[in-house]
Amino acid sequence: MTEAIYDQTQDEDIVSRIKLLARERDAVILAHNYQRPEVQDAADFVGDSLGLSREAAKTKAKVIVFCGVHFMAETAAILSPDKTVLLPDMAAGCSLAATIDGAQLREWKNEHPGAVVVSYVNTTAEVKAESDYCCTSGNAVDIVNSIPADREILFLPDMFLGAHVRRVTGRENIHVWMGECHVHAGIDPENINAQRALHPGAEFLIHPECGCATSAVEAVSSGAVDATGVQILSTEGMIRRPAISDSEEFIVATEVGILHRLRRENPTKRFIPANDRAVCAFMKVTTLPKVLASLQHMQHRITVDPDTAAKARRAIERMVAVGGTPTPLSLDPSTAEDPGE
Ligand code: 13P
Ligand code: SF4
């Protein structure tokens, strides 16, 4: 079998056409930390889901080309109803967001009348519209703590983040939706233990969607694992961590797309994936030719009906506002001042 030969000059040509067309269309290109390296390099802004929401809300550009997944583009459309939001490939879904739809949430709410609904940002617009608060991994604990202690909470859709929030807040009255992301669920304690044995001095950067994040929290609280060097961070928190850490080596427990930026921004440090098969196929469907086609044909427009958008906006605006507060999720007492966002 002949392997496809990577042709950088072809990429450079497409990138210059993208840049030219983006200027003509008054478009900004946003890319998530899990996007293909060449798509990240072509973007005006690369970040985590919260950072991209913020950027979408404040951009002056008329068009947003969203190189991420569908729920993130929907969030941009909700925050910027006067802008045109384009998703280069409609197949860019999210297995976690797909675990619950509006009807299922309404049914769950009926079973718990009066409960406050806190939804992680990985949800559809319809689910956000049924929610009281949206949250990210960085502010989930703050948001739950701000809700009166006697109110029941429905937390969705990620069971690992939900378990983490329940443990940290000590609240018994949180019901957690049993959703999970197939990519992060594949990064388990076995991967971590194997890598830890190989790299004993490395710091662990763990995304809260990983099954191993919850296991790490449990293991640390039971004393079975040394808390030193364990950091639970959003993707952007991971990007910032190496610059303020004395460690030279990091085991990274999240989707492997993040390694591109980590290595580029920290060329002297070493990054080891906890599981090098942790690849989000939804994030990788976006390619440079599709970004170009998206601008050429102004496709695929992501819209949210005004009624759903108005309801969802309240929940998202709370997240965007609270998300600015650094919330340490570190398990390592010696580094507790590190930003969790
Ligand atoms: P972040 O909010 O940390 O960018 O994560 C989004 C996501 O989909 C992770 O799988
Ligand atoms: Fe969704 Fe998982 Fe992909 Fe993140 S990594 S976008 S949670 S499927």
JSON list of C-alpha atoms and ligand atoms in Angstrom, two decimals, residues 34 69 71-72 93-97 122 181-184 209 255 280 282-283, ligand 2:
[
{"chain": "A", "resi": 34, "resn": "TYR", "atom": "CA", "xyz": [-8.45, 19.27, 19.23]},
{"chain": "A", "resi": 69, "resn": "VAL", "atom": "CA", "xyz": [-18.03, 20.52, 16.66]},
{"chain": "A", "resi": 71, "resn": "PHE", "atom": "CA", "xyz": [-22.68, 22.20, 19.68]},
{"chain": "A", "resi": 72, "resn": "MET", "atom": "CA", "xyz": [-19.84, 24.75, 19.81]},
{"chain": "A", "resi": 93, "resn": "GLY", "atom": "CA", "xyz": [-20.96, 15.97, 16.09]},
{"chain": "A", "resi": 94, "resn": "CYS", "atom": "CA", "xyz": [-20.17, 15.05, 19.70]},
{"chain": "A", "resi": 95, "resn": "SER", "atom": "CA", "xyz": [-20.91, 11.69, 21.30]},
{"chain": "A", "resi": 96, "resn": "LEU", "atom": "CA", "xyz": [-21.27, 13.30, 24.73]},
{"chain": "A", "resi": 97, "resn": "ALA", "atom": "CA", "xyz": [-23.76, 15.96, 23.59]},
{"chain": "A", "resi": 122, "resn": "ASN", "atom": "CA", "xyz": [-21.25, 19.91, 25.58]},
{"chain": "A", "resi": 181, "resn": "CYS", "atom": "CA", "xyz": [-17.53, 10.86, 25.77]},
{"chain": "A", "resi": 182, "resn": "HIS", "atom": "CA", "xyz": [-16.24, 7.73, 24.04]},
{"chain": "A", "resi": 183, "resn": "VAL", "atom": "CA", "xyz": [-12.81, 9.32, 23.48]},
{"chain": "A", "resi": 184, "resn": "HIS", "atom": "CA", "xyz": [-12.21, 10.30, 27.09]},
{"chain": "A", "resi": 209, "resn": "GLU", "atom": "CA", "xyz": [-14.23, 14.19, 31.04]},
{"chain": "A", "resi": 255, "resn": "GLU", "atom": "CA", "xyz": [-7.60, 14.07, 23.00]},
{"chain": "A", "resi": 280, "resn": "CYS", "atom": "CA", "xyz": [-11.97, 12.49, 18.40]},
{"chain": "A", "resi": 282, "resn": "PHE", "atom": "CA", "xyz": [-15.66, 14.38, 14.98]},
{"chain": "A", "resi": 283, "resn": "MET", "atom": "CA", "xyz": [-12.95, 16.98, 15.51]},
{"chain": "B", "resi": 2, "resn": "SF4", "atom": "FE1", "xyz": [-17.38, 15.43, 22.09]},
{"chain": "B", "resi": 2, "resn": "SF4", "atom": "FE2", "xyz": [-15.64, 13.73, 23.12]},
{"chain": "B", "resi": 2, "resn": "SF4", "atom": "FE3", "xyz": [-15.14, 14.82, 20.78]},
{"chain": "B", "resi": 2, "resn": "SF4", "atom": "FE4", "xyz": [-15.04, 16.34, 22.99]},
{"chain": "B", "resi": 2, "resn": "SF4", "atom": "S1", "xyz": [-13.69, 14.63, 22.46]},
{"chain": "B", "resi": 2, "resn": "SF4", "atom": "S2", "xyz": [-16.01, 16.87, 21.06]},
{"chain": "B", "resi": 2, "resn": "SF4", "atom": "S3", "xyz": [-16.66, 15.41, 24.21]},
{"chain": "B", "resi": 2, "resn": "SF4", "atom": "S4", "xyz": [-16.83, 13.43, 21.26]}
]
